[in-house]
PDB file of C-alpha atoms in Angstrom:
ATOM      1  CA  MET A   1      -3.621  51.144-247.469  1.00 70.00           C
ATOM      2  CA  ARG A   2      -6.242  48.582-246.422  1.00 85.00           C
ATOM      3  CA  ARG A   3      -9.043  49.489-244.154  1.00 87.00           C
ATOM      4  CA  GLN A   4      -7.935  46.934-241.504  1.00 86.00           C
ATOM      5  CA  THR A   5      -4.363  48.432-241.502  1.00 85.00           C
ATOM      6  CA  ARG A   6      -5.861  51.975-241.180  1.00 87.00           C
ATOM      7  CA  ARG A   7      -7.958  50.834-238.197  1.00 91.00           C
ATOM      8  CA  GLN A   8      -4.988  49.231-236.597  1.00 91.00           C
ATOM      9  CA  ILE A   9      -2.870  52.327-236.917  1.00 87.00           C
ATOM     10  CA  ILE A  10      -5.724  54.449-235.370  1.00 90.00           C
ATOM     11  CA  VAL A  11      -6.143  51.956-232.453  1.00 94.00           C
ATOM     12  CA  PHE A  12      -2.479  51.762-232.026  1.00 91.00           C
ATOM     13  CA  ALA A  13      -2.170  55.466-231.710  1.00 86.00           C
ATOM     14  CA  VAL A  14      -4.995  55.540-229.114  1.00 92.00           C
ATOM     15  CA  ILE A  15      -3.373  52.780-227.106  1.00 92.00           C
ATOM     16  CA  GLY A  16      -0.054  54.517-227.473  1.00 86.00           C
ATOM     17  CA  VAL A  17      -1.587  57.640-225.791  1.00 86.00           C
ATOM     18  CA  VAL A  18      -2.927  55.403-222.939  1.00 91.00           C
ATOM     19  CA  ASN A  19       0.404  53.633-222.793  1.00 88.00           C
ATOM     20  CA  THR A  20       2.216  56.883-222.581  1.00 84.00           C
ATOM     21  CA  ALA A  21       0.274  57.687-219.408  1.00 89.00           C
ATOM     22  CA  THR A  22       0.871  54.278-218.150  1.00 92.00           C
ATOM     23  CA  TYR A  23       4.605  54.925-218.603  1.00 91.00           C
ATOM     24  CA  TYR A  24       4.773  58.542-217.647  1.00 91.00           C
ATOM     25  CA  VAL A  25       2.781  58.451-214.229  1.00 95.00           C
ATOM     26  CA  PRO A  26       5.027  55.723-212.769  1.00 96.00           C
ATOM     27  CA  TYR A  27       8.086  57.345-214.326  1.00 94.00           C
ATOM     28  CA  LEU A  28       7.305  60.643-212.302  1.00 96.00           C
ATOM     29  CA  LEU A  29       6.689  58.651-209.166  1.00 97.00           C
ATOM     30  CA  LEU A  30       9.814  56.540-209.489  1.00 97.00           C
ATOM     31  CA  LEU A  31      11.775  59.727-210.405  1.00 95.00           C
ATOM     32  CA  THR A  32      11.226  60.820-206.771  1.00 96.00           C
ATOM     33  CA  ARG A  33      13.369  57.852-205.496  1.00 97.00           C
ATOM     34  CA  PHE A  34      15.595  56.840-208.444  1.00 97.00           C
ATOM     35  CA  PRO A  35      17.883  58.470-211.021  1.00 95.00           C
ATOM     36  CA  TYR A  36      15.970  59.244-214.247  1.00 93.00           C
ATOM     37  CA  LEU A  37      17.425  56.312-216.273  1.00 94.00           C
ATOM     38  CA  VAL A  38      16.402  53.869-213.576  1.00 95.00           C
ATOM     39  CA  ALA A  39      12.968  55.397-213.378  1.00 95.00           C
ATOM     40  CA  HIS A  40      12.707  55.217-217.155  1.00 91.00           C
ATOM     41  CA  ILE A  41      13.733  51.588-217.348  1.00 91.00           C
ATOM     42  CA  LEU A  42      11.280  50.423-214.523  1.00 94.00           C
ATOM     43  CA  ALA A  43       8.433  52.441-216.023  1.00 94.00           C
ATOM     44  CA  THR A  44       9.086  51.012-219.476  1.00 86.00           C
ATOM     45  CA  LEU A  45       8.830  47.355-218.145  1.00 87.00           C
ATOM     46  CA  LEU A  46       5.506  48.180-216.491  1.00 91.00           C
ATOM     47  CA  SER A  47       4.003  49.897-219.528  1.00 90.00           C
ATOM     48  CA  MET A  48       5.383  47.172-221.864  1.00 87.00           C
ATOM     49  CA  THR A  49       3.070  44.662-220.184  1.00 90.00           C
ATOM     50  CA  GLY A  50      -0.002  46.791-220.482  1.00 92.00           C
ATOM     51  CA  SER A  51       0.840  47.509-224.169  1.00 91.00           C
ATOM     52  CA  PHE A  52       1.036  43.849-225.024  1.00 93.00           C
ATOM     53  CA  PHE A  53      -2.454  43.105-223.642  1.00 95.00           C
ATOM     54  CA  LEU A  54      -4.175  46.269-225.062  1.00 95.00           C
ATOM     55  CA  ASN A  55      -2.655  45.788-228.499  1.00 94.00           C
ATOM     56  CA  ALA A  56      -3.478  41.991-228.579  1.00 94.00           C
ATOM     57  CA  LYS A  57      -7.115  42.732-227.760  1.00 95.00           C
ATOM     58  CA  PHE A  58      -8.007  45.981-229.385  1.00 96.00           C
ATOM     59  CA  THR A  59      -5.352  46.799-232.158  1.00 94.00           C
ATOM     60  CA  TYR A  60      -4.642  43.320-233.718  1.00 94.00           C
ATOM     61  CA  ARG A  61      -7.630  41.297-232.284  1.00 93.00           C
ATOM     62  CA  THR A  62      -5.492  38.405-231.603  1.00 93.00           C
ATOM     63  CA  ARG A  63      -5.386  36.018-228.762  1.00 92.00           C
ATOM     64  CA  PRO A  64      -2.401  36.853-226.324  1.00 91.00           C
ATOM     65  CA  THR A  65      -0.140  33.859-226.167  1.00 92.00           C
ATOM     66  CA  TRP A  66       2.912  33.137-224.067  1.00 91.00           C
ATOM     67  CA  ARG A  67       4.905  32.998-227.311  1.00 91.00           C
ATOM     68  CA  LYS A  68       3.808  36.456-228.443  1.00 91.00           C
ATOM     69  CA  PHE A  69       4.272  37.758-224.918  1.00 90.00           C
ATOM     70  CA  LEU A  70       7.830  36.471-224.741  1.00 90.00           C
ATOM     71  CA  ILE A  71       8.696  38.003-228.091  1.00 90.00           C
ATOM     72  CA  PHE A  72       6.773  41.212-227.633  1.00 89.00           C
ATOM     73  CA  PRO A  73       9.795  42.823-225.931  1.00 84.00           C
ATOM     74  CA  LEU A  74      11.242  43.086-229.365  1.00 84.00           C
ATOM     75  CA  THR A  75       8.596  45.589-230.063  1.00 81.00           C
ATOM     76  CA  ASN A  76       9.786  47.504-227.216  1.00 76.00           C
ATOM     77  CA  ALA A  77      13.439  46.908-227.747  1.00 84.00           C
ATOM     78  CA  ALA A  78      13.398  49.364-230.702  1.00 81.00           C
ATOM     79  CA  ASN A  79      11.269  51.725-228.760  1.00 82.00           C
ATOM     80  CA  PHE A  80      13.453  51.361-225.698  1.00 82.00           C
ATOM     81  CA  LEU A  81      16.570  52.007-227.650  1.00 88.00           C
ATOM     82  CA  VAL A  82      15.206  55.053-229.387  1.00 86.00           C
ATOM     83  CA  THR A  83      13.663  56.557-226.265  1.00 89.00           C
ATOM     84  CA  THR A  84      16.549  55.785-224.068  1.00 91.00           C
ATOM     85  CA  VAL A  85      19.109  57.354-226.429  1.00 91.00           C
ATOM     86  CA  GLY A  86      16.695  60.296-226.897  1.00 90.00           C
ATOM     87  CA  VAL A  87      16.165  60.750-223.085  1.00 92.00           C
ATOM     88  CA  TYR A  88      19.986  60.771-222.586  1.00 95.00           C
ATOM     89  CA  ALA A  89      20.508  63.171-225.493  1.00 94.00           C
ATOM     90  CA  LEU A  90      17.674  65.489-224.373  1.00 93.00           C
ATOM     91  CA  VAL A  91      18.755  65.543-220.695  1.00 95.00           C
ATOM     92  CA  ASP A  92      22.509  65.337-220.725  1.00 96.00           C
ATOM     93  CA  LEU A  93      23.419  67.033-224.216  1.00 96.00           C
ATOM     94  CA  LEU A  94      20.403  69.373-224.864  1.00 96.00           C
ATOM     95  CA  HIS A  95      19.672  70.096-221.023  1.00 95.00           C
ATOM     96  CA  VAL A  96      15.877  69.393-221.462  1.00 94.00           C
ATOM     97  CA  GLY A  97      14.220  68.639-218.097  1.00 92.00           C
ATOM     98  CA  SER A  98      14.246  65.047-217.069  1.00 91.00           C
ATOM     99  CA  ARG A  99      10.435  65.268-216.438  1.00 88.00           C
ATOM    100  CA  PHE A 100       9.605  66.059-220.024  1.00 88.00           C
ATOM    101  CA  ALA A 101      12.461  64.424-222.041  1.00 91.00           C
ATOM    102  CA  PRO A 102      10.714  60.963-222.229  1.00 88.00           C
ATOM    103  CA  LEU A 103       7.643  62.463-223.842  1.00 84.00           C
ATOM    104  CA  LEU A 104       9.736  64.024-226.543  1.00 87.00           C
ATOM    105  CA  ALA A 105      11.860  61.036-227.090  1.00 88.00           C
ATOM    106  CA  SER A 106       8.930  58.623-227.429  1.00 82.00           C
ATOM    107  CA  LEU A 107       7.600  60.566-230.559  1.00 80.00           C
ATOM    108  CA  ALA A 108      10.565  59.210-232.640  1.00 76.00           C
ATOM    109  CA  ALA A 109       9.807  55.648-231.619  1.00 78.00           C
ATOM    110  CA  ILE A 110       6.197  55.393-232.694  1.00 79.00           C
ATOM    111  CA  PRO A 111       6.477  54.364-236.291  1.00 78.00           C
ATOM    112  CA  VAL A 112       9.148  51.686-235.500  1.00 78.00           C
ATOM    113  CA  THR A 113       7.060  50.319-232.581  1.00 84.00           C
ATOM    114  CA  PHE A 114       3.987  49.875-234.849  1.00 87.00           C
ATOM    115  CA  VAL A 115       5.783  47.997-237.550  1.00 85.00           C
ATOM    116  CA  VAL A 116       7.599  45.664-235.125  1.00 86.00           C
ATOM    117  CA  SER A 117       4.501  45.061-233.082  1.00 89.00           C
ATOM    118  CA  ARG A 118       2.401  44.280-236.089  1.00 90.00           C
ATOM    119  CA  TRP A 119       5.019  41.719-237.227  1.00 89.00           C
ATOM    120  CA  ILE A 120       4.877  40.010-233.854  1.00 90.00           C
ATOM    121  CA  MET A 121       1.176  40.097-233.281  1.00 91.00           C
ATOM    122  CA  LEU A 122       0.273  39.140-236.888  1.00 89.00           C
ATOM    123  CA  PRO A 123       3.273  37.236-238.303  1.00 78.00           C
ATOM    124  CA  THR A 124       1.545  36.713-241.602  1.00 74.00           C
ATOM    125  CA  ALA A 125       0.342  40.314-242.033  1.00 59.00           C
ATOM    126  CA  GLY A 126       3.011  41.244-244.488  1.00 53.00           C
ATOM    127  CA  THR A 127       2.656  38.000-246.679  1.00 49.00           C
ATOM    128  CA  THR A 128      -1.029  37.214-247.356  1.00 47.00           C
ATOM    129  CA  PRO A 129      -4.255  39.015-246.536  1.00 46.00           C
ATOM    130  CA  THR A 130      -6.183  37.742-243.638  1.00 45.00           C
ATOM    131  CA  ARG A 131      -9.917  36.984-244.161  1.00 45.00           C
ATOM    132  CA  ALA A 132     -10.849  40.285-242.409  1.00 45.00           C
ATOM    133  CA  GLU A 133      -8.505  42.300-244.806  1.00 41.00           C
ATOM    134  CA  SER A 134      -9.639  40.471-247.986  1.00 42.00           C
ATOM    135  CA  ALA A 135     -13.400  41.113-247.261  1.00 39.00           C
TER     136      ALA A 135
END
């Protein structure tokens, strides 16, 4: 694995922790007024925006553009699908508390989210090395 890719994975993981807090705090606040799935959806939309800008600047060191911003939800589509199914399964099928289910469900989505976000933010990452990667 190239040094640049390793750095991206580490930074992505750190931002993931920040993003989890950005999701979880609003989720808990929204949970006091809305059903858990509504709280989950609204908190996801909020954290998705923060995730885009943090990953553009720190993980991939790329300029955020409207095009990337508009397709960035594909990154979170996989995350959203995995976490939503996970939250539902944990709460309704396994009877895990709705306050903790999103944290558990998000663990399964991390690898998928990294691959999709890298593909969006660095469209040529899988084809040819960038100058930084070949140095």
